[in-house]
PDB file of C-alpha atoms in Angstrom:
ATOM      1  CA  MET I 584     114.583  99.206  89.875  1.00 83.00           C
ATOM      2  CA  PHE I 585     112.111 100.771  92.194  1.00 84.00           C
ATOM      3  CA  GLU I 586     109.680 103.629  92.530  1.00 89.00           C
ATOM      4  CA  ASP I 587     108.895 105.530  95.775  1.00 89.00           C
ATOM      5  CA  ARG I 588     108.842 108.911  97.806  1.00 91.00           C
ATOM      6  CA  ILE I 589     112.096 110.153  99.391  1.00 93.00           C
ATOM      7  CA  ASP I 590     111.852 110.073 103.080  1.00 93.00           C
ATOM      8  CA  SER I 591     115.151 112.051 103.982  1.00 95.00           C
ATOM      9  CA  ILE I 592     118.244 113.618 102.108  1.00 95.00           C
ATOM     10  CA  GLU I 593     121.575 113.678 103.380  1.00 92.00           C
ATOM     11  CA  THR I 594     124.649 114.661 101.724  1.00 89.00           C
ATOM     12  CA  ASN I 595     125.437 112.014  99.063  1.00 94.00           C
ATOM     13  CA  GLU I 596     122.741 109.730 100.213  1.00 94.00           C
ATOM     14  CA  LEU I 597     118.839 109.462 100.242  1.00 95.00           C
ATOM     15  CA  MET I 598     116.655 107.577 102.509  1.00 93.00           C
ATOM     16  CA  VAL I 599     113.689 106.257 100.324  1.00 91.00           C
ATOM     17  CA  ASN I 600     110.748 104.119 101.302  1.00 86.00           C
ATOM     18  CA  CYS I 601     110.944 100.837  99.434  1.00 82.00           C
ATOM     19  CA  SER I 602     108.148  99.251 101.613  1.00 76.00           C
ATOM     20  CA  ALA I 603     106.352  98.274  98.360  1.00 75.00           C
ATOM     21  CA  GLU I 604     109.401  96.796  96.903  1.00 74.00           C
ATOM     22  CA  VAL I 605     109.885  94.678 100.109  1.00 70.00           C
ATOM     23  CA  THR I 606     106.727  93.385 100.355  1.00 70.00           C
ATOM     24  CA  LYS I 607     105.480  92.803  96.633  1.00 75.00           C
ATOM     25  CA  GLY I 608     103.972  89.501  95.851  1.00 69.00           C
ATOM     26  CA  GLN I 609     103.443  88.748  99.550  1.00 66.00           C
ATOM     27  CA  SER I 610      99.753  88.200 100.452  1.00 67.00           C
ATOM     28  CA  GLN I 611     100.336  88.632 104.103  1.00 63.00           C
ATOM     29  CA  VAL I 612     101.853  92.217 104.614  1.00 59.00           C
ATOM     30  CA  ASN I 613     102.491  93.851 108.068  1.00 63.00           C
ATOM     31  CA  ASP I 614     102.459  97.422 108.796  1.00 61.00           C
ATOM     32  CA  ILE I 615     106.065  97.759 109.227  1.00 69.00           C
ATOM     33  CA  GLY I 616     107.670 100.299 106.929  1.00 77.00           C
ATOM     34  CA  TYR I 617     110.596  99.708 105.288  1.00 81.00           C
ATOM     35  CA  LEU I 618     113.877 102.448 104.272  1.00 87.00           C
ATOM     36  CA  CYS I 619     116.360 101.880 101.606  1.00 87.00           C
ATOM     37  CA  ARG I 620     119.751 103.761 101.888  1.00 91.00           C
ATOM     38  CA  VAL I 621     120.687 105.262  98.586  1.00 93.00           C
ATOM     39  CA  HIS I 622     124.205 106.385  98.044  1.00 95.00           C
ATOM     40  CA  ILE I 623     124.953 108.725  95.449  1.00 96.00           C
ATOM     41  CA  ASP I 624     128.601 109.329  93.863  1.00 95.00           C
ATOM     42  CA  GLU I 625     130.193 110.828  91.080  1.00 95.00           C
ATOM     43  CA  ASN I 626     128.791 108.564  88.568  1.00 96.00           C
ATOM     44  CA  THR I 627     125.210 108.721  89.615  1.00 96.00           C
ATOM     45  CA  VAL I 628     123.031 110.262  87.070  1.00 97.00           C
ATOM     46  CA  ILE I 629     119.951 112.510  88.454  1.00 96.00           C
ATOM     47  CA  GLN I 630     117.704 113.580  86.146  1.00 96.00           C
ATOM     48  CA  ASN I 631     113.738 114.259  85.141  1.00 95.00           C
ATOM     49  CA  GLU I 632     111.553 112.285  83.174  1.00 93.00           C
ATOM     50  CA  ARG I 633     112.662 114.447  79.988  1.00 95.00           C
ATOM     51  CA  GLY I 634     116.487 113.347  80.620  1.00 95.00           C
ATOM     52  CA  GLU I 635     117.455 116.802  81.788  1.00 96.00           C
ATOM     53  CA  PRO I 636     119.782 116.901  84.699  1.00 96.00           C
ATOM     54  CA  ILE I 637     118.709 117.498  88.140  1.00 94.00           C
ATOM     55  CA  LYS I 638     121.090 118.522  91.037  1.00 93.00           C
ATOM     56  CA  LEU I 639     120.976 116.688  94.529  1.00 92.00           C
ATOM     57  CA  SER I 640     120.148 120.097  96.026  1.00 93.00           C
ATOM     58  CA  GLU I 641     116.851 120.436  93.973  1.00 94.00           C
ATOM     59  CA  LEU I 642     115.217 117.284  95.088  1.00 94.00           C
ATOM     60  CA  THR I 643     112.882 117.503  98.368  1.00 93.00           C
ATOM     61  CA  THR I 644     111.527 114.902 100.673  1.00 92.00           C
ATOM     62  CA  GLU I 645     108.018 113.369  99.093  1.00 86.00           C
ATOM     63  CA  ASP I 646     109.357 113.740  95.687  1.00 93.00           C
ATOM     64  CA  VAL I 647     108.608 110.564  93.656  1.00 94.00           C
ATOM     65  CA  VAL I 648     111.876 108.685  92.370  1.00 95.00           C
ATOM     66  CA  ARG I 649     112.745 106.085  90.285  1.00 94.00           C
ATOM     67  CA  ILE I 650     116.143 104.610  91.427  1.00 93.00           C
ATOM     68  CA  VAL I 651     118.071 102.067  89.336  1.00 92.00           C
ATOM     69  CA  PRO I 652     120.911 100.566  91.599  1.00 90.00           C
ATOM     70  CA  VAL I 653     124.418 100.102  89.967  1.00 91.00           C
ATOM     71  CA  LYS I 654     124.106  96.449  90.696  1.00 84.00           C
ATOM     72  CA  PRO I 655     120.701  94.459  90.960  1.00 76.00           C
ATOM     73  CA  GLN I 656     119.503  94.349  94.359  1.00 68.00           C
ATOM     74  CA  ASN I 657     117.210  91.989  96.459  1.00 65.00           C
ATOM     75  CA  VAL I 658     115.890  94.663  99.030  1.00 65.00           C
ATOM     76  CA  LYS I 659     113.502  91.714 100.170  1.00 60.00           C
ATOM     77  CA  LYS I 660     116.324  89.837 101.605  1.00 66.00           C
ATOM     78  CA  GLY I 661     117.527  92.567 103.878  1.00 66.00           C
ATOM     79  CA  LYS I 662     120.301  94.349 101.863  1.00 72.00           C
ATOM     80  CA  ARG I 663     118.556  97.771 101.833  1.00 83.00           C
ATOM     81  CA  GLU I 664     121.709  99.588 101.310  1.00 87.00           C
ATOM     82  CA  PHE I 665     123.277 100.702  97.732  1.00 90.00           C
ATOM     83  CA  THR I 666     124.516 102.910  95.449  1.00 92.00           C
ATOM     84  CA  ALA I 667     122.270 104.703  92.601  1.00 93.00           C
ATOM     85  CA  LYS I 668     123.450 104.349  89.014  1.00 96.00           C
ATOM     86  CA  GLU I 669     120.419 106.556  87.912  1.00 96.00           C
ATOM     87  CA  ILE I 670     117.682 108.630  89.882  1.00 96.00           C
ATOM     88  CA  THR I 671     114.724 109.928  87.722  1.00 97.00           C
ATOM     89  CA  VAL I 672     112.416 112.415  89.167  1.00 96.00           C
ATOM     90  CA  LEU I 673     108.734 111.370  88.385  1.00 95.00           C
ATOM     91  CA  GLU I 674     106.820 113.546  90.475  1.00 86.00           C
ATOM     92  CA  GLN I 675     108.319 116.643  91.994  1.00 83.00           C
ATOM     93  CA  VAL I 676     106.743 118.338  95.066  1.00 74.00           C
ATOM     94  CA  LYS I 677     107.396 122.289  94.837  1.00 66.00           C
TER      95      LYS I 677
END
Protein backbone atom coordinates (compact mmCIF):
# COMPACT_ATOMS: atom_id res chain seq x y z
CA MET A 1 0.00 0.00 0.00
CA PHE A 2 1.25 3.50 -0.77
CA GLU A 3 -0.01 7.06 -1.17
CA ASP A 4 0.91 9.63 -3.79
CA ARG A 5 -0.35 11.85 -6.62
CA ILE A 6 -1.88 10.70 -9.88
CA ASP A 7 0.43 11.60 -12.76
CA SER A 8 -1.84 10.58 -15.64
CA ILE A 9 -5.12 8.76 -16.27
CA GLU A 10 -5.74 6.34 -19.13
CA THR A 11 -8.50 3.88 -19.92
CA ASN A 12 -8.53 1.43 -17.01
CA GLU A 13 -5.16 2.50 -15.61
CA LEU A 14 -3.41 5.25 -13.69
CA MET A 15 0.20 6.33 -13.69
CA VAL A 16 1.05 7.27 -10.11
CA ASN A 17 4.19 8.87 -8.73
CA CYS A 18 5.66 6.16 -6.50
CA SER A 19 9.10 7.74 -5.94
CA ALA A 20 8.64 8.01 -2.16
CA GLU A 21 7.82 4.29 -1.93
CA VAL A 22 10.74 3.27 -4.18
CA THR A 23 13.28 5.32 -2.20
CA LYS A 24 11.84 4.72 1.30
CA GLY A 25 14.57 3.88 3.79
CA GLN A 26 17.42 5.02 1.54
CA SER A 27 19.81 7.66 2.81
CA GLN A 28 21.39 8.46 -0.58
CA VAL A 29 18.50 9.30 -2.90
CA ASN A 30 18.95 10.54 -6.46
CA ASP A 31 16.54 12.91 -8.18
CA ILE A 32 15.05 10.29 -10.50
CA GLY A 33 11.24 10.18 -10.44
CA TYR A 34 9.52 6.78 -10.46
CA LEU A 35 6.07 6.07 -11.85
CA CYS A 36 3.92 3.01 -11.18
CA ARG A 37 1.37 1.73 -13.70
CA VAL A 38 -1.79 0.83 -11.77
CA HIS A 39 -4.33 -1.30 -13.65
CA ILE A 40 -8.01 -0.98 -12.80
CA ASP A 41 -10.32 -3.93 -13.42
CA GLU A 42 -13.97 -4.72 -12.66
CA ASN A 43 -13.02 -5.73 -9.08
CA THR A 44 -11.12 -2.53 -8.24
CA VAL A 45 -12.92 -0.40 -5.64
CA ILE A 46 -12.53 3.38 -6.16
CA GLN A 47 -13.79 5.41 -3.22
CA ASN A 48 -13.30 8.51 -1.09
CA GLU A 49 -12.15 8.44 2.53
CA ARG A 50 -15.76 8.05 3.71
CA GLY A 51 -16.09 4.87 1.64
CA GLU A 52 -18.39 6.47 -0.93
CA PRO A 53 -17.87 5.16 -4.48
CA ILE A 54 -16.11 7.35 -7.04
CA LYS A 55 -16.00 6.76 -10.79
CA LEU A 56 -12.66 6.61 -12.60
CA SER A 57 -13.89 9.53 -14.74
CA GLU A 58 -14.11 11.70 -11.58
CA LEU A 59 -10.38 11.36 -10.84
CA THR A 60 -7.99 14.06 -11.99
CA THR A 61 -4.23 14.32 -12.22
CA GLU A 62 -2.75 15.68 -9.00
CA ASP A 63 -5.38 13.91 -6.83
CA VAL A 64 -3.69 12.19 -3.90
CA VAL A 65 -4.67 8.53 -3.66
CA ARG A 66 -3.94 5.51 -1.48
CA ILE A 67 -3.49 2.37 -3.53
CA VAL A 68 -3.84 -1.18 -2.23
CA PRO A 69 -2.58 -3.75 -4.78
CA VAL A 70 -4.37 -7.06 -5.32
CA LYS A 71 -1.12 -8.83 -4.33
CA PRO A 72 1.69 -7.33 -2.21
CA GLN A 73 4.20 -5.52 -4.42
CA ASN A 74 7.83 -4.57 -3.91
CA VAL A 75 8.17 -1.52 -6.13
CA LYS A 76 11.80 -1.11 -4.99
CA LYS A 77 12.75 -4.23 -6.95
CA GLY A 78 11.62 -2.79 -10.28
CA LYS A 79 8.12 -4.28 -10.65
CA ARG A 80 6.15 -1.08 -10.94
CA GLU A 81 3.08 -2.40 -12.71
CA PHE A 82 0.19 -4.06 -10.89
CA THR A 83 -3.60 -4.25 -10.51
CA ALA A 84 -5.24 -2.26 -7.72
CA LYS A 85 -7.64 -3.91 -5.30
CA GLU A 86 -8.63 -0.55 -3.84
CA ILE A 87 -8.02 3.13 -4.67
CA THR A 88 -8.98 5.68 -2.03
CA VAL A 89 -8.96 9.37 -2.90
CA LEU A 90 -7.37 11.25 0.01
CA GLU A 91 -7.18 14.71 -1.50
CA GLN A 92 -9.12 15.68 -4.60
CA VAL A 93 -8.03 18.64 -6.70
CA LYS A 94 -11.03 20.43 -8.17
